[in-house]
Amino acid sequence: MYLNCHSYHSLRYGTIPLDELVPQALACGVKAMALTDINTVTGIYDFIKQCHQAGIKPIVGMEFRCEFQLRFIGLAKNATGLSQMNRFLTGYNFEKKPLPEHAPSFTDVFVIYPLANAPEKLLPNEFIGIRPDQLQKLVLSEWRKRIAEMVILQPVTFRTKKEFNLHRILSAIDRNVILSRLEPGDTCSTSDKMMPLGELLEFYKEYPQIIENTQKIIEGCNFTYDFQTPKNKKYYTNSKKSDIDLLTSLAKQGLVWRYGAKNIKARERMEKELKVISQLEFSGYFLITWDIIRFSNSQGFLHIGRGSGANSIVAYCLGITDICPLELDLYFERFLNENRKSPPDFDIDWSWKERDVILEYIFNRYTYEHVAFCGTNVEFKYRSIFREVGKVFGLPKEELDMLAKNPMKFHESNSIVKFVQEYGMMLEKYPNQRSMHSCGILISEEPITNYTPLEMPPKGFPIALFDMHVAEDIGFEKFDILSQRGIGHIDESVKLIEKNRGIRINIRDTSISKNESSANKFLSEGKTIGCFYIESPAMRGLLRRLKCDNYKTLVAASSIIRPGVAQSGMMKEYIFRHNHPSKFEYFHPVFQQQLGETYGIMVYQEDVIKIALHYGGLPAADGDILRRAMSGKGRSKSALQKVKDNFFACCAQKGHPKQLSEEIYRQIESFAGYSFCKAHSASYAVESYQSLYLKVHYPIEFMVAVINNGGGFYRLEIYIHEARMAGAVIHNPCVNKSTFETTLYGDDIYLGFMHLMNLDSKMAQFIESERERNGLYQSLEDFINRVPMGIESVKILIFIGAFRFTSKTKNQLLVIASLLLNNFKPENRAPMLLQEPVKEYNLPTIERSIFEDAFDEIELLSFPVSCTVFDLLQTKHRGDIKVRDLPSCHKRQVRMLAYLISTKQVPTKKGNMYFGTWIDNEGAYFDTAHFPDSLVEYPFKGGGCYLLLGTVEIDYHFPTITIHKMAKMPFIPDPRYMDAKDQYRTQELIREDVSTTERLPYPQEHEINLPRHKMNS
């Protein structure tokens, strides 16, 4: 009899988590119930499953609201009814129109109007819902004569008084008002909760017809859903046979392309895969992905196919991926096997500049009716909770900031804050708003609106109102259409090299970059700044510790850097075994047989599965549950616990020592959500090699491409430094040479206008477009006449030296700009038919030092260009040694002067420590470690140069300095200011890259407990 139940998917309204709604109904003796969340069907599919498990008949529908006002409730009689409601709501969502007062002529939907909005005439499928507290109105003749059209309406929104208060808070958040401003109609009724079924029916015992009508609706709603059959577009062509014929033909052509005509092993692998693909009817999925790649190639776009799809030789032959599965012994079953019930998914990356073109192709090719982005629920998170809840309690911004930024134990203790904490914690994990999945695309056989309404965000691509987990549960497997800046680095580098040097590079041919000797040398030395995935200080340190000089070691490094491997201690153990292969034994034969390539260390998801199967003896289905849990795709904790219990039971049956089995499972658990499959690591390694090859052989072009694609781990200054070290000459922006992005002329790099702080981006682009239309700027006066720019923006360009082609000093240019613009009227700016001669002013020459220019640059770019930061120091001391001396200084105390590049805070059992990355005055990089005790007396004090005192430690070929003392070195006074208080202000604009990590401390070597000697089973 409950035809109007809300879960917390009724955003900022409902308070009941979906998985707690059905158990409550069961406890109340409910035999049938409807989930009618507001303007969404997000929860209906999980609801259906839970109802079936509880023996309750599920009814699915929606509550249609507009501007907080309830219009009507729709209940689907069947699948057609759901699609009718979805299409109706989608139309209004797309047109951004308010919902109408009354429902359209649905044929397969029961419509229930609240008493306040009931039309005078109802269609046969329409009813009026009457609440228990409204029954007294039936004494009035106008309602008494309509009893035959009425049904029971007992909305469910909350469970307890405390949840009603939470509902009020959510309503205030939704309306952006404080609690005291809520009107009575802004919240649900205090009676909107579930009661035992008998109690509800007692209210209506005088009106059997209302009960009968309600029962008829329940009997008339018979929506069922088949969770087993795939819902993706079934065929690329028009049948299963023609799909597999086309796929086979394409795979054979690709086999010759990739392996030649006589590779028997490759052909056998391809035929085996094609058989499985055909049996599972996944040909269409492969062909749609191939079609997208074919379009991408036709546009000249670079893509990277990665993830478990790279386990497939068919994908390799179709050009979807560039990883040879034979070379790395990647098994297809990890991607697709006969036991798998859901389709596979390919992760495909494009440049961030080109992804929208790919998306437009997919939506146009497969039609907007059948394509949508996955949705996602944005949950209330810690900071947003305290800001939102604190705001409705009327707290000022300063207090909101304090609550949001600090742990609860540091919050003030007063009654209001306690209320904010109490109700805020109730909201953790509640959905706050719906958004768009960053990359997941659904391509449906039937119209998407058969399953969900759609929303249209400003981006212009429709969004389904359920997330990827629900999509998978109901039979969809998404296409991951991703973007990353690393591909932009590679793609633009190739274009720049051709433009700047006339050399055309086929970077798609990975054989030229993978394992190339010069690239391998750079790799082993950690000279990888700017390169995809391998440029961070941690990764560069790992490469040096491993002396990584080949593709297979890089594949392993790409995975062991992940938090799961490092957290378990397996990264440290891998480094030891890689450097000392004769100093360990495989502690169990299974580890030698299955993990010999990685020295018996679990590095990839597949390794964990292998050990679970071959050491623990788990069945293959349990191995897949483990894999899905590790990749974050498994949502069932109970299923994972069952596998864990079974693992230990099987290990005991096999007679394995309990201590060994517990350690192995500890390592398995540590992977959860963080480990890579081997193919994914291999895909990353190939892309890393492509970017490294370009950096080694064409470093200037590569660095310009990195700069123009938003950089990477480090700030702009570091990539400028890399380019300078490679031989580039760095120039400040120039109105006649620069564009919005950074520009390259031979070895001359002109920084782009985009890097200038406080310069409007539209104006920066206008400078370039005006120059292209009407030629170079002849003078400052000419520029001012042609570019509609105010005095402040012109000053920015003068201070950065953008008019240096005029041969006038900055001071002279400032005087001219002031004379022209201080009393300038915009209407006077117009193209002159005959350019008037430039008026010459007799201006004094004021000498200006290079240091003044450097301080200008720091203010506008955040780093100097005219000189180095070392040139700005008061001290002439440059340290006792240089980076090149460190390998011969093991255990020696040294003193160095260096410029801070980045800091990373990490937790240890004794408190937070820091790692620092620096350059010496010769431009070489080195790393430091700062333990909690030294940081107390010698903390970091922001960006700049420091004098460092510490002890050199060489850890597997990689020198670091453990810092005992350090002091930040002062710059010379800023010569542009006379007042002493301003002369050191600019130095504070120098910054470092800062990162932090929230995790448990990594284990110490003695805590890893990974045996290095054989253990008998």
CSV table of C-alpha atoms in Angstrom, one decimal, residues 604 645 823 920 925 928:
chain,number,residue,atom,x,y,z
A,604,TYR,CA,50.1,-7.3,-11.1
A,645,ASP,CA,37.2,-17.6,4.4
A,823,ASN,CA,42.5,60.0,-20.7
A,920,ASP,CA,71.9,22.8,-7.9
A,925,TYR,CA,68.4,17.4,-9.8
A,928,THR,CA,66.5,14.8,0.1
